[in-house]
Each structure stands twice: as structure tokens, then as C-alpha cells.
Short mmCIF file of C-alpha atoms and ligand atoms in Angstrom, two decimals:
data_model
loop_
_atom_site.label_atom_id
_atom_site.label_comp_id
_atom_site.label_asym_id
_atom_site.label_seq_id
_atom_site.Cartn_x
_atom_site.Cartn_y
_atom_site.Cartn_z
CA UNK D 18 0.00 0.00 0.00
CA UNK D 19 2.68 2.53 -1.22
CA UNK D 20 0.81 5.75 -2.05
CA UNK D 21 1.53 7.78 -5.37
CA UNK D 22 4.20 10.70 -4.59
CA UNK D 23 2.14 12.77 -6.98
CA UNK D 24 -1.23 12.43 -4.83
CA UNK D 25 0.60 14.78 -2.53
CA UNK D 26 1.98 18.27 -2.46
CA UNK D 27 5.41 18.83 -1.39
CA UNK D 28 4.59 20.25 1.48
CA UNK D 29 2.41 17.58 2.97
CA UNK D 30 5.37 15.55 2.21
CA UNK D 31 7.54 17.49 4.48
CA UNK D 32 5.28 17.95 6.90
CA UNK D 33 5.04 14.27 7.04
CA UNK D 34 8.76 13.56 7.49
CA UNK D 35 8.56 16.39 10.23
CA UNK D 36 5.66 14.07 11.71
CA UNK D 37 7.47 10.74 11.73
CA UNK D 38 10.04 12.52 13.19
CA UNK D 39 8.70 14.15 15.71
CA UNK D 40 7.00 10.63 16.80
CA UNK D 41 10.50 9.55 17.96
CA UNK D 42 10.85 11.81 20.55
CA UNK D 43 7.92 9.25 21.99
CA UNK D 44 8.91 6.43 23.93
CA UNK D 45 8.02 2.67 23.23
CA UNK D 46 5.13 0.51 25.08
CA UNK D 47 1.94 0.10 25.23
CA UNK D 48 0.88 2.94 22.80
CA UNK D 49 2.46 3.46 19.17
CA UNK D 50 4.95 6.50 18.34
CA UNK D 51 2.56 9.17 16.59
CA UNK D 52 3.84 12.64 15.46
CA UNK D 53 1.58 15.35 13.73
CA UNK D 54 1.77 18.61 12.10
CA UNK D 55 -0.73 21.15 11.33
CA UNK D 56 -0.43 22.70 7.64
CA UNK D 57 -1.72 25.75 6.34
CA UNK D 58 -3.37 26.36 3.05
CA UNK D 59 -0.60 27.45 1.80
CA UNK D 60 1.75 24.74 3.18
CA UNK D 61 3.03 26.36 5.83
CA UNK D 62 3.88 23.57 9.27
CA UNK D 63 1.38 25.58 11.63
CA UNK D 64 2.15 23.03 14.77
CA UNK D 65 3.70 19.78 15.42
CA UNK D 66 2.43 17.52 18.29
CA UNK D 67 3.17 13.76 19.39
CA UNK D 68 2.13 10.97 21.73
CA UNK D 69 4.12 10.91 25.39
CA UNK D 70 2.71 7.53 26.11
CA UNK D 71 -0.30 5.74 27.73
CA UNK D 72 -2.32 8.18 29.33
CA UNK D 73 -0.84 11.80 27.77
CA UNK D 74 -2.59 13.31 24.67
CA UNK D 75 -2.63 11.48 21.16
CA UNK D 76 -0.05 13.38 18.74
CA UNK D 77 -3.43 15.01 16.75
CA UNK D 78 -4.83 16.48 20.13
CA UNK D 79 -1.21 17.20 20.95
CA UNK D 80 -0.51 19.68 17.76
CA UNK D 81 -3.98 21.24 18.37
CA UNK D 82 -3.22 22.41 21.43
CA UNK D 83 -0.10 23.52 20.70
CA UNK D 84 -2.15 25.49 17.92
CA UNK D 85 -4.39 26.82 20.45
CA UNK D 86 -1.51 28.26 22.75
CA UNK D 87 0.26 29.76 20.20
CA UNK D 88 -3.37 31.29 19.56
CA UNK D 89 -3.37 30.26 15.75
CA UNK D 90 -6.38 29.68 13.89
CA UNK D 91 -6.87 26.41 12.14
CA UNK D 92 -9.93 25.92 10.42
CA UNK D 93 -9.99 24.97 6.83
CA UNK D 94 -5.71 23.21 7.41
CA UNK D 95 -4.53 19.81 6.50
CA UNK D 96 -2.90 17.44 9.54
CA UNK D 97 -0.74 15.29 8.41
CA UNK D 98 -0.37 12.21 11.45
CA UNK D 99 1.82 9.34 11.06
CA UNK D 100 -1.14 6.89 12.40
CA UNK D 101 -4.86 7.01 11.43
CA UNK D 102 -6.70 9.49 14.09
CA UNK D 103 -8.48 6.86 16.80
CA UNK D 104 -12.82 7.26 17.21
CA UNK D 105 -12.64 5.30 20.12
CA UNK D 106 -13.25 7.01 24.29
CA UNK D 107 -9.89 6.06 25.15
CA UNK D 108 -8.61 7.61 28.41
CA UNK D 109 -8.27 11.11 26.02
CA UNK D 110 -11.08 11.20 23.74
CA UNK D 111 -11.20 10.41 20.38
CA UNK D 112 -8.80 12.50 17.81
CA UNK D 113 -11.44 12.33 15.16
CA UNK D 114 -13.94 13.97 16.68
CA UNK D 115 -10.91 16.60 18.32
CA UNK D 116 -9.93 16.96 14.61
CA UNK D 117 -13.80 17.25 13.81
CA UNK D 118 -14.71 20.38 16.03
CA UNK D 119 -11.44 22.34 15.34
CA UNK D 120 -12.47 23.12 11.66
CA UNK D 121 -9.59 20.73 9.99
CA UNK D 122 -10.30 20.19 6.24
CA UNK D 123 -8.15 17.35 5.53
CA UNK D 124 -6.21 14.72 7.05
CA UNK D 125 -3.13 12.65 5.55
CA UNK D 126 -2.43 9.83 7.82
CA UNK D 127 0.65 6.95 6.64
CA UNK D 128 -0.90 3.54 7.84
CA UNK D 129 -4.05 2.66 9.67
CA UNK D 130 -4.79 1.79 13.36
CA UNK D 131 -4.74 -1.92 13.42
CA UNK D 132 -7.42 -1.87 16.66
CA UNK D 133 -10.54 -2.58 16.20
CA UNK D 134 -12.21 -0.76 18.77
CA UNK D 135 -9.95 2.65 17.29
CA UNK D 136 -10.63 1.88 13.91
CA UNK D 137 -12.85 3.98 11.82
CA UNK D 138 -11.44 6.86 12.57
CA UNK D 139 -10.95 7.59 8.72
CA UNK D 140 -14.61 6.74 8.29
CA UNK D 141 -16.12 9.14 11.51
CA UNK D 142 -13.88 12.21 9.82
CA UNK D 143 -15.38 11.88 6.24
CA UNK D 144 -19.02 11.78 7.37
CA UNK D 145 -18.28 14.69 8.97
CA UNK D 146 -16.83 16.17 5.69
CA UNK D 147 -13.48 15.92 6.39
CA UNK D 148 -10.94 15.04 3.08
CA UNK D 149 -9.24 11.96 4.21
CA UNK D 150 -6.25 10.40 2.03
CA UNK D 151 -3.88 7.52 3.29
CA UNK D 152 -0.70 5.70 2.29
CA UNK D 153 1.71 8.84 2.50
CA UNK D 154 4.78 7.18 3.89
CA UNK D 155 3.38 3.85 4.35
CA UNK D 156 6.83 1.86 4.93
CA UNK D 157 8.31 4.77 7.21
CA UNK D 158 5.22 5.00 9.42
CA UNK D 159 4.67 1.22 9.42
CA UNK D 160 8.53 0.35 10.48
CA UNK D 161 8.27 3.05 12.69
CA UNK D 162 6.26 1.22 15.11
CA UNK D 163 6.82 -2.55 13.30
CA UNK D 164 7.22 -4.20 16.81
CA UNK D 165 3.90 -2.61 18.17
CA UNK D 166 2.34 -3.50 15.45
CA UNK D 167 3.48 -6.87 15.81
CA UNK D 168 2.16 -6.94 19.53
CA UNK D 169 -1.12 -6.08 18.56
CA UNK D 170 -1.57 -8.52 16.08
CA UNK D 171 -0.45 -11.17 18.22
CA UNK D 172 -2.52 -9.54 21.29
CA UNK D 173 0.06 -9.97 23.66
CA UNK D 174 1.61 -7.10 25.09
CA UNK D 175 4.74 -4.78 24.10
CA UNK D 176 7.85 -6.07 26.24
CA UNK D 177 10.90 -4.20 27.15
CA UNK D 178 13.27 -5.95 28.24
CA UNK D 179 15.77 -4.54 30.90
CA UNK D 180 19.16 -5.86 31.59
CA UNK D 181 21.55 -4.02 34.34
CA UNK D 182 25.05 -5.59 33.30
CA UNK D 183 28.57 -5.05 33.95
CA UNK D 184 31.27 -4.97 31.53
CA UNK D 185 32.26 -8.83 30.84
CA UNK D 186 27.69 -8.88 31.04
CA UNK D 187 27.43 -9.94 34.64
CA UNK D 188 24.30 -9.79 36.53
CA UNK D 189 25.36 -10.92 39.99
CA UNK D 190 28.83 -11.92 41.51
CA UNK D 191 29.87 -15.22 42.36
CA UNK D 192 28.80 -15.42 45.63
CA UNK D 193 25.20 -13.76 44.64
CA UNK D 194 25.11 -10.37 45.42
CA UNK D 195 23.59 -7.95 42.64
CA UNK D 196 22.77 -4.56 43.99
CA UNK D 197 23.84 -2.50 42.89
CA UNK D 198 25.75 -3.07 39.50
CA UNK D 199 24.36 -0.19 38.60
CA UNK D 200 24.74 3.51 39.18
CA UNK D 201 21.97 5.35 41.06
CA UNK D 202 21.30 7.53 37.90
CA UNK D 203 20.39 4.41 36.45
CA UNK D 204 18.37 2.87 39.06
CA UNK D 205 16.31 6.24 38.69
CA UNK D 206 15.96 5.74 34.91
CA UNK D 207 15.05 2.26 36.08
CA UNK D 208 12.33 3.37 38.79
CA UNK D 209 10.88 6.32 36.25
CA UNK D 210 10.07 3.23 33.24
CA UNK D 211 8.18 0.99 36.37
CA UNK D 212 6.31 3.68 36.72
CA UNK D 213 5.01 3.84 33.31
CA UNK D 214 4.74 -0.04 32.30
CA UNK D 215 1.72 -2.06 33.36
CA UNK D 216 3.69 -4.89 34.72
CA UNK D 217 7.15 -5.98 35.81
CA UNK D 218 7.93 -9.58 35.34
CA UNK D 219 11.28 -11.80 36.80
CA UNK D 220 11.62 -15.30 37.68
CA UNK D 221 11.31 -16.97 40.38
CA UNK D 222 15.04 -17.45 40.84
CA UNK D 223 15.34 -13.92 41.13
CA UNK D 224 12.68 -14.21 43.93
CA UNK D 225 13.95 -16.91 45.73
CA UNK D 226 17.47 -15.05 46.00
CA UNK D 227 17.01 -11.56 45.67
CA UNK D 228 13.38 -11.00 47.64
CA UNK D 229 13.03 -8.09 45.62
CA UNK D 230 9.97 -5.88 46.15
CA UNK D 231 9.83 -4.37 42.22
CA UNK D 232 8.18 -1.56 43.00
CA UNK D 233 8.84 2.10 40.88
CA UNK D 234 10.07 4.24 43.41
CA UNK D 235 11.09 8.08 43.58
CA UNK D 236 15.14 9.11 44.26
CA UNK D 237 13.99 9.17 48.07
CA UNK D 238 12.50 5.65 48.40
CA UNK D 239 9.03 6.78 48.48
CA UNK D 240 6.38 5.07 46.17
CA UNK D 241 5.28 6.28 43.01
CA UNK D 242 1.90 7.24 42.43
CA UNK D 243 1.38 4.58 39.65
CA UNK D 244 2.69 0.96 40.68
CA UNK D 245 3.28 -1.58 38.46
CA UNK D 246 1.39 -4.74 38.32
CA UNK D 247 3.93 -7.32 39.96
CA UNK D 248 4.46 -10.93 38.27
CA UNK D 249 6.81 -13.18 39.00
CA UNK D 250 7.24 -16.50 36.32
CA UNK D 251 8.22 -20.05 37.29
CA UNK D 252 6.90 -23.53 38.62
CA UNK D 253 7.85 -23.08 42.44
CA UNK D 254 5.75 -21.45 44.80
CA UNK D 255 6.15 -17.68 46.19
CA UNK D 256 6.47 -17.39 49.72
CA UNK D 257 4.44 -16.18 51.93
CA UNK D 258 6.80 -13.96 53.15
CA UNK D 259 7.95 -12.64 49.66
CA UNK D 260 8.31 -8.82 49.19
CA UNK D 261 7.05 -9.09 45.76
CA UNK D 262 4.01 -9.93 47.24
CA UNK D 263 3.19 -6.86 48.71
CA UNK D 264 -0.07 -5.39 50.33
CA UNK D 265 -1.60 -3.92 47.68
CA UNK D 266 -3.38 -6.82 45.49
CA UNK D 267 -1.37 -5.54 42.82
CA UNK D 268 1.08 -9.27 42.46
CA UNK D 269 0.26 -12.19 39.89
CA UNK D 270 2.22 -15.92 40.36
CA UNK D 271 2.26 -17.23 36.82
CA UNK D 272 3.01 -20.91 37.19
CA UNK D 273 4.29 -21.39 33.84
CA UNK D 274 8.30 -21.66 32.30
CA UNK D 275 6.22 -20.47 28.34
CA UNK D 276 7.19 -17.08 27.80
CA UNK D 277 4.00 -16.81 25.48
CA UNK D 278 1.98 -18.47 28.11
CA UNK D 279 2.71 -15.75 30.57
CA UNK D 280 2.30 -13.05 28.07
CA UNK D 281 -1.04 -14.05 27.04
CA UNK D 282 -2.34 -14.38 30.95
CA UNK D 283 -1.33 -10.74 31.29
CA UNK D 284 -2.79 -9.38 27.94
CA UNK D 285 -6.12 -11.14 29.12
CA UNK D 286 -5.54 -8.85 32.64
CA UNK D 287 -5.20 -6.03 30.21
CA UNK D 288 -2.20 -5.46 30.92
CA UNK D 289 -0.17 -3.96 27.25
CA UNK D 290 3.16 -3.20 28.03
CA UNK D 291 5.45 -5.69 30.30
CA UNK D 292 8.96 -5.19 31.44
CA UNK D 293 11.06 -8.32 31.78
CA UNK D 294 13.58 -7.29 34.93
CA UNK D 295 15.67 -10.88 34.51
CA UNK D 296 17.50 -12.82 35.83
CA UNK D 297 19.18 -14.61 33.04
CA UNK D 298 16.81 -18.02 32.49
CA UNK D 299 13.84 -15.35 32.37
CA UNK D 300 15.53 -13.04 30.16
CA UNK D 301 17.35 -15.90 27.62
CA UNK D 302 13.81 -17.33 27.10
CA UNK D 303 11.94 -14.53 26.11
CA UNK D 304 14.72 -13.59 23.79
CA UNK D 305 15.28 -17.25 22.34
CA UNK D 306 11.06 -16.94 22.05
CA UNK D 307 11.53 -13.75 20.07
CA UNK D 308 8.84 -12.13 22.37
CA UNK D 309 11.57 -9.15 23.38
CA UNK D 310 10.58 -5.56 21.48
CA UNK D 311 12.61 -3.42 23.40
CA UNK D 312 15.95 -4.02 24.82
CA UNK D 313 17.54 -1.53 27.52
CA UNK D 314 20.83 -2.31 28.94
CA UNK D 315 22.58 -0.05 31.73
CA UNK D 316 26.27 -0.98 31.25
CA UNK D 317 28.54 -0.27 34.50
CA UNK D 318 31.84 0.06 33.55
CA UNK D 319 32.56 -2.69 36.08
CA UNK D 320 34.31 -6.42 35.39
CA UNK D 321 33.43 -9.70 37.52
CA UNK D 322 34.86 -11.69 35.57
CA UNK D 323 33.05 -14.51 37.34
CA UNK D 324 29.27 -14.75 38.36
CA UNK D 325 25.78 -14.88 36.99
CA UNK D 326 26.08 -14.13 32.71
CA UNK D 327 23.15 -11.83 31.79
CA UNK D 328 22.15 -14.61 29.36
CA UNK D 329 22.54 -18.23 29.01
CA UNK D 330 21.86 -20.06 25.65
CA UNK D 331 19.77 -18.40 23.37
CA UNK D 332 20.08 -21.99 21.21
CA UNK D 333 22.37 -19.75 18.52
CA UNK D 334 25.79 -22.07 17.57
CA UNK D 335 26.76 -20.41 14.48
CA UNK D 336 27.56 -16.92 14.28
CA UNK D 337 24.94 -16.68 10.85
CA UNK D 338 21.97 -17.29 13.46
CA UNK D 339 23.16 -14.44 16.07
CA UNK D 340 20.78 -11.57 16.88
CA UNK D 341 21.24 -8.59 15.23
CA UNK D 342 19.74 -6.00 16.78
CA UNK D 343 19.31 -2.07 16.07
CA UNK D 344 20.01 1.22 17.71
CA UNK D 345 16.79 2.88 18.65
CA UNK D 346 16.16 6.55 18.30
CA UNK D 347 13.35 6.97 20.25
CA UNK D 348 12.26 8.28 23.54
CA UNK D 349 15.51 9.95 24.14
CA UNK D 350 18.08 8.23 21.65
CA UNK D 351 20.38 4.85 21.47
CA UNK D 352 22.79 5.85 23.97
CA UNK D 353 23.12 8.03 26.96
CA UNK D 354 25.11 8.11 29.58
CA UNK D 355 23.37 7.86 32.92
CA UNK D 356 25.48 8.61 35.52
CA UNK D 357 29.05 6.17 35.61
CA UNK D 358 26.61 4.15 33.48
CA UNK D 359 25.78 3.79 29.33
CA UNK D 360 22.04 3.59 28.70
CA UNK D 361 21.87 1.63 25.89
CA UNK D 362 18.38 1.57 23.99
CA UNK D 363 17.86 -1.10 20.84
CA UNK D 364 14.93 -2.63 18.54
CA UNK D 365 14.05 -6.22 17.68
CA UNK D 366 15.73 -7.65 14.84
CA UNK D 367 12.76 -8.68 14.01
CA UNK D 368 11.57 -7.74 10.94
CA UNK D 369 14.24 -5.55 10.73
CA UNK D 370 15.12 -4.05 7.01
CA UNK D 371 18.26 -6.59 6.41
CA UNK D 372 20.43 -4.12 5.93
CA UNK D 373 22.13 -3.64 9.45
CA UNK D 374 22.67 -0.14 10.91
CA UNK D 375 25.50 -0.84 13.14
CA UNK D 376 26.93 2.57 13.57
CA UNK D 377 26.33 4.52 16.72
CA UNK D 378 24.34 7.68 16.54
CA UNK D 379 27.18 10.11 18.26
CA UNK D 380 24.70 13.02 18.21
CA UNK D 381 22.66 10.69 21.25
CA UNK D 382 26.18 10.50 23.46
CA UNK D 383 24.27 13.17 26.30
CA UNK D 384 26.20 12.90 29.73
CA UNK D 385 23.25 13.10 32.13
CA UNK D 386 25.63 13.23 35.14
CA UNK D 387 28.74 12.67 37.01
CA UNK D 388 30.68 9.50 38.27
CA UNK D 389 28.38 7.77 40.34
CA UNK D 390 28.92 5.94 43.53
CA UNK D 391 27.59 2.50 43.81
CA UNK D 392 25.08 1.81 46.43
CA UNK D 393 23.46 -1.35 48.02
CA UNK D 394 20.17 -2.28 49.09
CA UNK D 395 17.19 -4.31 48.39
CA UNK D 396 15.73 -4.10 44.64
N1 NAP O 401 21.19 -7.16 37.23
C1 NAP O 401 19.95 -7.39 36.86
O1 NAP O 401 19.37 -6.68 36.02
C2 NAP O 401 19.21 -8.53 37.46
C3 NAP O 401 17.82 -8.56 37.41
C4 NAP O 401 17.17 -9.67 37.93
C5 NAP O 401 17.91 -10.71 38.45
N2 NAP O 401 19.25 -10.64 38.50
C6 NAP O 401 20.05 -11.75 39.01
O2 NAP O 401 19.70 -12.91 38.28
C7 NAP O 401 19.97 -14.03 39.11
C8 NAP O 401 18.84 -15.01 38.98
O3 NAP O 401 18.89 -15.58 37.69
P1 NAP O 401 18.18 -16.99 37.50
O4 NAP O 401 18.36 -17.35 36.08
O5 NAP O 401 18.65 -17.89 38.56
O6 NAP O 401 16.69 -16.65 37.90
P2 NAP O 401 15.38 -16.21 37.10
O7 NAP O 401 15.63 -16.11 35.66
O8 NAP O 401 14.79 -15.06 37.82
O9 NAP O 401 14.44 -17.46 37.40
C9 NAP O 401 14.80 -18.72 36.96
C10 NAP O 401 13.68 -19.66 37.26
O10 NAP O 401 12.54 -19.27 36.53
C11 NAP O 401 11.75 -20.40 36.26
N3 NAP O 401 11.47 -20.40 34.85
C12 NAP O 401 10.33 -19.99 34.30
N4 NAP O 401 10.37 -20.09 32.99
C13 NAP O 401 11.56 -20.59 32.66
C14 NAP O 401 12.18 -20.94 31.45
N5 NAP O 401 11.56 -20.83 30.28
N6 NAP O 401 13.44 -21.40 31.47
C15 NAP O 401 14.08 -21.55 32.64
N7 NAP O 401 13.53 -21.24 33.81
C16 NAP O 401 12.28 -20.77 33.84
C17 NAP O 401 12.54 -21.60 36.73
O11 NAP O 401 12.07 -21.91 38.03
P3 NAP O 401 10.82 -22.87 38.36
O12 NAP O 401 11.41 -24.18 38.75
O13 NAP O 401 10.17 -22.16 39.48
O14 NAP O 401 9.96 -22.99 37.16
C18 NAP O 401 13.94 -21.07 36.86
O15 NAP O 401 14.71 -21.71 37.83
C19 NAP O 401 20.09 -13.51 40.52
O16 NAP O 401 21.43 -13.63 40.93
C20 NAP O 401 19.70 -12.07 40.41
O17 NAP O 401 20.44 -11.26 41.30
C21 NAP O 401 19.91 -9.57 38.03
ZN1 ZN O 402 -6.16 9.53 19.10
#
């Protein structure tokens, strides 16, 4: 579904590259990167908005009000949005009907909304009169968010997985201990994503030796206000005792070593965006399943030498099966330092154009801090 160059006007063009890339500055999960921009008559890019994740404003209602601060009027424009506008009462209200009551003409989206309950958006804005065209940067918009749209269509959530590594890729020392390999800038970066998944999910290894309580907490050890849901995935029981556990009716035991198996019991709990915190059985076979979207690695400039690998076999023996996996732009760039730490943020290769971008994107190499001191204490 490669739309006809000609169909558009150079400056819709633009104003969708401007739109796809202002959808990176979005981060990955449960919602898809959306950017759009407002265009005059005349072609002139009037406002640019995009999606923050779950819960903020979609990237249509997000360029309106920018629009409306600015105080420009925008009856009778063009958006141009790198995802068909949603019709569904979602937690912000439906961007068809935003689009709808601000006067917009036209709308240029790239690639429909593959939900059903969101879908007809296209359909709600041309019974209300609105010009609707599609297909504008179809491959861009679709590889934009290829791994979300993958989730969806398997209806199992997005998954980030999050590995906190030395050097030589250690996890723990020999003798078991683990916290902190990272720095504390990290461990905020850490605490600031469990506050925006749905759930957290670790073995029960982890459990059994770390007693973790995987909550998203703020700098001072206080509780966020939004807690992940807590799941923990293995055969053997939980204690009693467990911090997991918790008070707050907010833990799930799945009894299960299938990756899939455990995703699908938390898409049926509605949960859409899971983050898999380890240790290295958990975090080997959800990347040997191919059910990882998201990988984040904080890498302490630390060696072990000896002690728990981050992964074990991935069932790869030849070097033409490895995992090649990409840098990924979005929500905040490929690489950061955090602290004595590098962030490092990368895509699935699944899917993946086969041409591999190996190179690292310098202009992303922000220092966030200084040396860090390493700290210890429970998870
Ligand atoms: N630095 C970090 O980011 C980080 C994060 C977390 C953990 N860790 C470290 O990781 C270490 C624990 O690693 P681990 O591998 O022992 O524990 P784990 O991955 O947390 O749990 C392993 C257990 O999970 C169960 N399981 C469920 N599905 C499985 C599957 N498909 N394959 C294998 N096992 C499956 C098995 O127990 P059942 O018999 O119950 O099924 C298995 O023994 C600890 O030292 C911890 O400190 C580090
Ligand atoms: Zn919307």
C-alpha cells in the first residue's frame, strides 16, 4: 500500500517527514509512536504535536493544542499524522472527533490503526466532511512502530526488556550479590520506566534469592503514584513472606516456564506493556522466544569476571543465526550516559530491514551526570 508521490503536495510531504520525526521523541510501550503537524493552506507547518505515552494526549490532540496556545487559527488546514486518528473514548477522547470540532479540512495519515475498537477513525472524519487520504509514507510510518504492530496482532503485550550488566555482562557476583551493579542515575531511569509499564515480570530465581519488592520508586525511596502490576514466572511457589508480594493486590504468580503463556495471561488482565527485569533463564527465554521488542541495557563500567552471565543459551551455535539487533532513536536516543553508566536503547531484529545499521548515533552520546557511587540495598 505505497501511495503515489504525486497524490501529494510537497509540502504535505515534508510535513510528514517532520511528523514521523517528531514521533520519535515518543517512547516505546503500550501505545504506538505518533507525530503530527498542522499545515496551512498554503503549506506552511502551523504546529507539530506527538504521543508521550499511555495516558498523555494522542499526537493530533497534541498539535492542536499547541495550535491553540500559540493562539493560531486552524480551520480549513490539512494534519498530516503518522497513524490514522483513533474514534474510540480512550482515556483522552477520540482524535477524530478533536480533529472534527477544530475546523480541519483534511487529514493525511501513513498507515491505519490496526485496533478494532480505534478503527474507523478515517470513516467518523469523512461523514463529517473531512478530506481523508492515506498511504503517505506507508513503509516509514509502518517500520516506525513494526514491533507494536506486531504486539497487537499477536494480542500480547509490548515487552521491554531490561538488563543491568557489567562490563564482561554480569548480573550478579559469584557469591550472589547484585545490587547494585548499577549507578543510582540508572536505578532512577530504572524506577521512572516501572512507573510507566503495566507490569514488571522476573523469575522466580530472582525471587527466591534476591526477595526483591519491584516496585517504581522516587530518588527518596518513596512510592510512586502509579505501581506496576507485579508478576513473577516459574513452577515453584512464592512465599508467603515474599516482598514481591506486597499489600496492595497488585502481584500475579504465573506458574508457567512459556514465555507466550505468561504473556497471554497478562494481555487477558489487560495489561499492554510488560517489562522483563531478569535474571538470566527469564531473560534468555523470552529472547530465544523472540517475544523481546525493546531491549535496555545499563552498562557499568565494572568487570566480575566470574558470576551470573546476563544470558545463558539463546540456542544460537553459528555466528549466521546471532541476533542482530538495532540502535533505537526513540524516547531519548540509542545511547546516553546515565550517571558512571551507558544507557543503551535497541529494537528487535525482528523484521528488521536486512540491511544492518551498526553505527552509533554520536549526536545521542548526552552525559546526564557525574561519576556515580555504587550503592546497596534491596531491589
Ligand atoms: N542485574 C539485573 O538486572 C538482574 C535482574 C534480575 C535478576 N538478576 C540476578 O539474576 C539471578 C537469577 O537468575 P536466574 O536465572 O537464577 O533466575 P530467574 O531467571 O529469575 O528465574 C529462573 C527460574 O525461573 C523459572 N522459569 C520460568 N520459565 C523458565 C524458562 N523458560 N526457562 C528456565 N527457567 C524458567 C525456573 O524456576 P521454576 O522451577 O520455578 O519454574 C527457573 O529456575 C540472581 O542472581 C539475580 O540477582 C539480576
Ligand atoms: Zn487519538
Amino acid at each position: 500500500m505505497t501511495a503515489d508521490p504525486a497524490l501529494y503536495t510537497p509540502a504535505e510531504s515534508a510535513a510528514m517527514d517532520a511528523a514521523l520525526t517528531a514521533a520519535l521523541a515518543g517512547p516505546r510501550g503500550a501505545n504506538p509512536l505518533v507525530g503530527a503537524v498542522i499545515l496551512s493552506p498554503e503549506g506552511a507547518q502551523l504546529a507539530t504535536g506527538f504521543h508521550r505515552g499511555a495516558g498523555t494526549a494522542h499526537a493530533e490532540a497534541d498539535a492542536i493544542s499547541v495550535a491553540r496556545r500559540q493562539g493560531t487559527d486552524i480551520t480549513g488546514t490539512t494534519m498530516v499524522v503518522t497513524l490514522e486518528p483513533c474514534n474510540h473514548e480512550g482515556r483522552t477522547g477520540p482524535c477524530a472527533q478533536a480533529i472534527i470540532a477544530a475546523g480541519i479540512a483534511k487529514v493525511i495519515y501513513a498507515v491505519d490503526d490496526p485496533h478494532d475498537p480505534a478503527a474507523g477513525g478515517a470513516r467518523t472524519l469523512r461523514a463529517a466532511g473531512v478530506d481523508v487520504r492515506s498511504g503517505l509514507a506507508f513503509e516509514r510510518a509502518r517500520d516506525l512502530n513494526r514491533d507494536w504492530f506486531d504486539a497487537v496482532a499477536a494480542k500480547r503485550p509490548f515487552v521491554t526488556l531490561h538488563i543491568a550488566q557489567t562490563l564482561d555482562s554480569r548480573i550478579a557476583a559469584a557469591d550472589g550479590t547484585s545490587q547494585w551493579i548499577s549507578s543510582p542515575e540508572s536505578l532512577a531511569d530504572n524506577h521512572g520506566l516501572r512507573g510507566l509499564i503495566d507490569a514488571i515480570l522476573v523469575g522466580t530465581g530472582t525471587v527466591l534469592i534476591d526477595n526483591p519488592r519491584l516496585t517504581a520508586r522516587t530518588a527518596d525511596g518513596e512510592l510512586s503514584g502509579r505501581q506496576p502490576i507485579r508478576a513473577v514466572m516459574g513452577l515453584r511457589d512464592v512465599p508467603d513472606d515474599a516482598a514481591v508480594r506486597g499489600t496492595d493486590g497488585r502481584f500475579v504468580h504465573l506458574p508457567t516456564r512459556d514465555p507466550a503463556e505468561a504473556l497471554g495471561a497478562l494481555f487477558d488482565q489487560g495489561i499492554r506493556h510488560v517489562m522483563v527485569e531478569g535474571g538470566s533463564s527469564i531473560l534468555s527465554t523470552f529472547l530465544a522466544a523472540d517475544l523481546v521488542d525493546e531491549l535496555i541495557v545499563y552498562l557499568a563500567p565494572t568487570l566480575l569476571g566470574s558470576g551470573t552471565p546476563a544470558l545463558n543459551d539463546l540456542g544460537i551455535t553459528t555466528l549466521a543465526d546471532a541476533q542482530h539487533w538495532s540502535w533505537d532513536e526513540a524516547g531519548g536516543g540509542a545511547v546516553r550516559t546515565l550517571g558512571n553508566d551507558l544507557r543503551l536503547h535497541l529494537r528487535s531484529p525482528r523484521g528488521a530491514a536486512t540491511t544492518i545499521k551498526n553505527s552509533i548515533p554520536q549526536k545521542n552520546l548526552v552525559s546526564h551526570g557525574e561519576a556515580a557511587e555504587y550503592v546497596t540495598g534491596g531491589h
